[in-house]
Short mmCIF file of C-alpha atoms and ligand atoms in Angstrom, two decimals:
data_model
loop_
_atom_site.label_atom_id
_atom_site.label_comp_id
_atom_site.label_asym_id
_atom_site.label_seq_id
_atom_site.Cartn_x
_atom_site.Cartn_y
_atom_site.Cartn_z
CA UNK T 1 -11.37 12.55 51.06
CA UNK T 2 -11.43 13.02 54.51
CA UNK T 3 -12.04 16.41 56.28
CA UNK T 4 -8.49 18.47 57.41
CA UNK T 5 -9.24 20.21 60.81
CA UNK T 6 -6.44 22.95 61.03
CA UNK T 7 -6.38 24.07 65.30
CA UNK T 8 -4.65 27.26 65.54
CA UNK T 9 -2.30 28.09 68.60
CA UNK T 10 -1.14 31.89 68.98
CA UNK T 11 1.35 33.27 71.09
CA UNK T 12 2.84 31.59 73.74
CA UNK T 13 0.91 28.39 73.44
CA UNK T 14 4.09 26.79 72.94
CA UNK T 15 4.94 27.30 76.45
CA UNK T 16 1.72 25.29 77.46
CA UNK T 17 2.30 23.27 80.29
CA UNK T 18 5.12 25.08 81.71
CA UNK T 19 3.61 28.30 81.29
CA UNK T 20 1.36 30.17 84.62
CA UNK T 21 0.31 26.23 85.02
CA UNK T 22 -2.18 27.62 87.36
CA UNK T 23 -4.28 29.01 84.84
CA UNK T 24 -3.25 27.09 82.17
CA UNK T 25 -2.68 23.77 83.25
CA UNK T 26 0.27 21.08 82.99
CA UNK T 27 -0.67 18.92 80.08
CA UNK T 28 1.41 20.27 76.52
CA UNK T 29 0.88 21.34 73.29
CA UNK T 30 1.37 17.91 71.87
CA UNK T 31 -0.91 16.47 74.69
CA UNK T 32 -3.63 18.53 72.53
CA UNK T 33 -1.91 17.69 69.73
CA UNK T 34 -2.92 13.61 70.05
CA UNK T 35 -5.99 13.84 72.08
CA UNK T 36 -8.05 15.88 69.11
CA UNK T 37 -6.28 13.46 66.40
CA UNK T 38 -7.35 10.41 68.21
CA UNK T 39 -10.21 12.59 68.13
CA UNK T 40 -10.49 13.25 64.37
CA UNK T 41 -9.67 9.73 63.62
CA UNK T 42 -13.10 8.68 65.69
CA UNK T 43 -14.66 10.88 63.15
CA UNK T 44 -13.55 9.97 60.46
CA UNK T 45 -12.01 13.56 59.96
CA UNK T 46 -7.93 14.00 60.02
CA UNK T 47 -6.34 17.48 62.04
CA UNK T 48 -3.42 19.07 62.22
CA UNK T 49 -2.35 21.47 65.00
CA UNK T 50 -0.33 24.66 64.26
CA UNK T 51 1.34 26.88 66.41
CA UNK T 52 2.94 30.31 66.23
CA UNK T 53 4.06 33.72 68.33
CA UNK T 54 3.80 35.76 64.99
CA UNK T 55 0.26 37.35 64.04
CA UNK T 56 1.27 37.27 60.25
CA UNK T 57 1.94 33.80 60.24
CA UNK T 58 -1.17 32.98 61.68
CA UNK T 59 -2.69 34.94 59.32
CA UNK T 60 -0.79 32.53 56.83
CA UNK T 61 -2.04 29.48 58.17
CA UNK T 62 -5.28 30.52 58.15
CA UNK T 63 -5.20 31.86 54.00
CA UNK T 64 -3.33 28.44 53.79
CA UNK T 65 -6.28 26.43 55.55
CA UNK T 66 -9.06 28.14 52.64
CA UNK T 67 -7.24 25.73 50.47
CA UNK T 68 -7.04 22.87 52.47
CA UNK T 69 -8.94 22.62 55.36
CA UNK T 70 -12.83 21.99 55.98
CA UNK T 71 -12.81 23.30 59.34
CA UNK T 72 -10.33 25.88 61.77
CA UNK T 73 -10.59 25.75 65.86
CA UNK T 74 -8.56 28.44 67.15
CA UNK T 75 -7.04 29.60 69.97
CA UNK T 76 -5.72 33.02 69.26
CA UNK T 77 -4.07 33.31 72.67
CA UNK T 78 -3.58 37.06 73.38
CA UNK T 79 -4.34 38.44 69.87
CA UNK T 80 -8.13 37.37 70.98
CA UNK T 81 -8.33 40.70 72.31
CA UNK T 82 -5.81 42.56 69.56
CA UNK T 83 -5.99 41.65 66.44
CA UNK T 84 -8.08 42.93 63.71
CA UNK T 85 -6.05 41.18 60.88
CA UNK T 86 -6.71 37.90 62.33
CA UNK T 87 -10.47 38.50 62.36
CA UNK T 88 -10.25 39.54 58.80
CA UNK T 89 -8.44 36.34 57.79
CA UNK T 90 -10.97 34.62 59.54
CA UNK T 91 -13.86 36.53 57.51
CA UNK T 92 -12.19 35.04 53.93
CA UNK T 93 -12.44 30.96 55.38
CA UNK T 94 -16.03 30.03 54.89
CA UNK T 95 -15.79 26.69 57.03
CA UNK T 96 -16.87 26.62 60.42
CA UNK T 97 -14.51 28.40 62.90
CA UNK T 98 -14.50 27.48 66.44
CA UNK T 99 -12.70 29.32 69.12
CA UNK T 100 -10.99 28.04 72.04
CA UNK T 101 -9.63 29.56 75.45
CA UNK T 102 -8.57 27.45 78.12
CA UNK T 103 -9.12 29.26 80.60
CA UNK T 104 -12.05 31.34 81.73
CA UNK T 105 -11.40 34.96 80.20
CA UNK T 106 -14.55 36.28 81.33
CA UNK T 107 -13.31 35.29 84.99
CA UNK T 108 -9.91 37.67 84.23
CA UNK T 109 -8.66 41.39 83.70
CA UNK T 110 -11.73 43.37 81.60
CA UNK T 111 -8.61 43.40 78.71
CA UNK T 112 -9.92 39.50 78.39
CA UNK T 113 -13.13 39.88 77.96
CA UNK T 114 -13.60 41.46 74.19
CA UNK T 115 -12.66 39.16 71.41
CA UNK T 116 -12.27 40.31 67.79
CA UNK T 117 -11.96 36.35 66.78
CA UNK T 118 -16.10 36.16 68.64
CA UNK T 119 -16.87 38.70 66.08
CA UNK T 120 -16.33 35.12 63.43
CA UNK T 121 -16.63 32.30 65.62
CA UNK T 122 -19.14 29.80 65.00
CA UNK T 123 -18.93 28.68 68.39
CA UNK T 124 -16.79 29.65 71.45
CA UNK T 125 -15.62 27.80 74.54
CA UNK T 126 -13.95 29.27 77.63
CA UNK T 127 -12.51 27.94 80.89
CA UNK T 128 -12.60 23.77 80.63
CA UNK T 129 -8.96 23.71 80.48
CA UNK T 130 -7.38 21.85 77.03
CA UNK T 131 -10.71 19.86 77.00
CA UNK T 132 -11.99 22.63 75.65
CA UNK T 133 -9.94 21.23 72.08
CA UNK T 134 -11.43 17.90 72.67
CA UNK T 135 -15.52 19.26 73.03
CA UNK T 136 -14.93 21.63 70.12
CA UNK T 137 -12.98 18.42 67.58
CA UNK T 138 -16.74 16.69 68.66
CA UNK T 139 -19.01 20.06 68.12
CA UNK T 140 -16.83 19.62 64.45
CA UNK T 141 -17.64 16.23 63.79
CA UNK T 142 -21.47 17.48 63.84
CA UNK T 143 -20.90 21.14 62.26
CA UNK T 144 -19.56 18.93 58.95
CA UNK T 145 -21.93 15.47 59.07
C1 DQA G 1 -6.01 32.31 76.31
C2 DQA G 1 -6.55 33.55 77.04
C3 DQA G 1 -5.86 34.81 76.55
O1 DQA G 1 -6.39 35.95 77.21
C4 DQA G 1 -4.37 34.73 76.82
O2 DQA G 1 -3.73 35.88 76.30
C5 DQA G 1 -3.76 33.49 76.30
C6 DQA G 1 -4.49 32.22 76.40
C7 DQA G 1 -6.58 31.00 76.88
O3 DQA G 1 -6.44 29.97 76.22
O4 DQA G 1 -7.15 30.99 77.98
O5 DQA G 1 -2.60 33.48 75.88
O6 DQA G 1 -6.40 32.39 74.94
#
């Protein structure tokens, strides 16, 4: 069967595009949405992205994912820098986990630059916009050859 890549979205991600497009960009959720499938299909691999503003379903999503998903990129949005629950959700998946921030949070307020998801993450990439998704689908396709 093929490999399920589950790619996380946390609060306010569903406002991408229209949201501080400055920092954030115009291109939408569902712009991410079929540039890492087209992505996943290239692999061979299959994704599914997932949205939410509420840390427990997150945390949901991600139990859900130890059942059917090989791999988890994430983008925790502001409970990067929050959210111990998440992390420990995190700890129970034993794929890879990748983390994603579109913009550069090491350029922004010092409240940016700790991340309790880092404390997990495989991998983390910071401040190349929603290609960012894109490099970390391909960094996927070689954490599960
Ligand atoms: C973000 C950075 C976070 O600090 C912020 O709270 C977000 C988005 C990013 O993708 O750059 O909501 O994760």
């Amino acid at each position: 069967m093929e490999h399920l890549i589950t790619i996380l979205n946390g609060p306010n991600l569903n406002l991408l595009g229209q949201r501080q497009p400055e920092i954030y960009g115009y291109d939408t959720l569902d712009d991410v949405a079929k540039t890492c499938a087209g992505i996943a299909d290239s692999l061979g691999l299959r994704s599914e992205l997932l949205q939410s503003n509420h840390e427990g379903a997150l945390i949901d999503m991600i139990q859900n994912a130890r059942e059917t998903s090989a791999g988890i990129i994430i983008n925790p949005a502001a409970l990067t820098h929050t959210s111990v629950a998440l992390l420990d959700a995190l700890h129970t998946f034993e794929g890879p986990v990748l983390e994603v921030h579109i913009s550069n949070v090491h350029k922004r307020e010092s409240f940016r630059h700790f991340s309790y998801v880092s404390l997990r993450a495989d991998g983390v990439i910071a401040g190349f916009g929603v290609q960012g998704y894109a490099f970390a689908m391909q960094r996927m396709g070689v954490l599960l050859e």
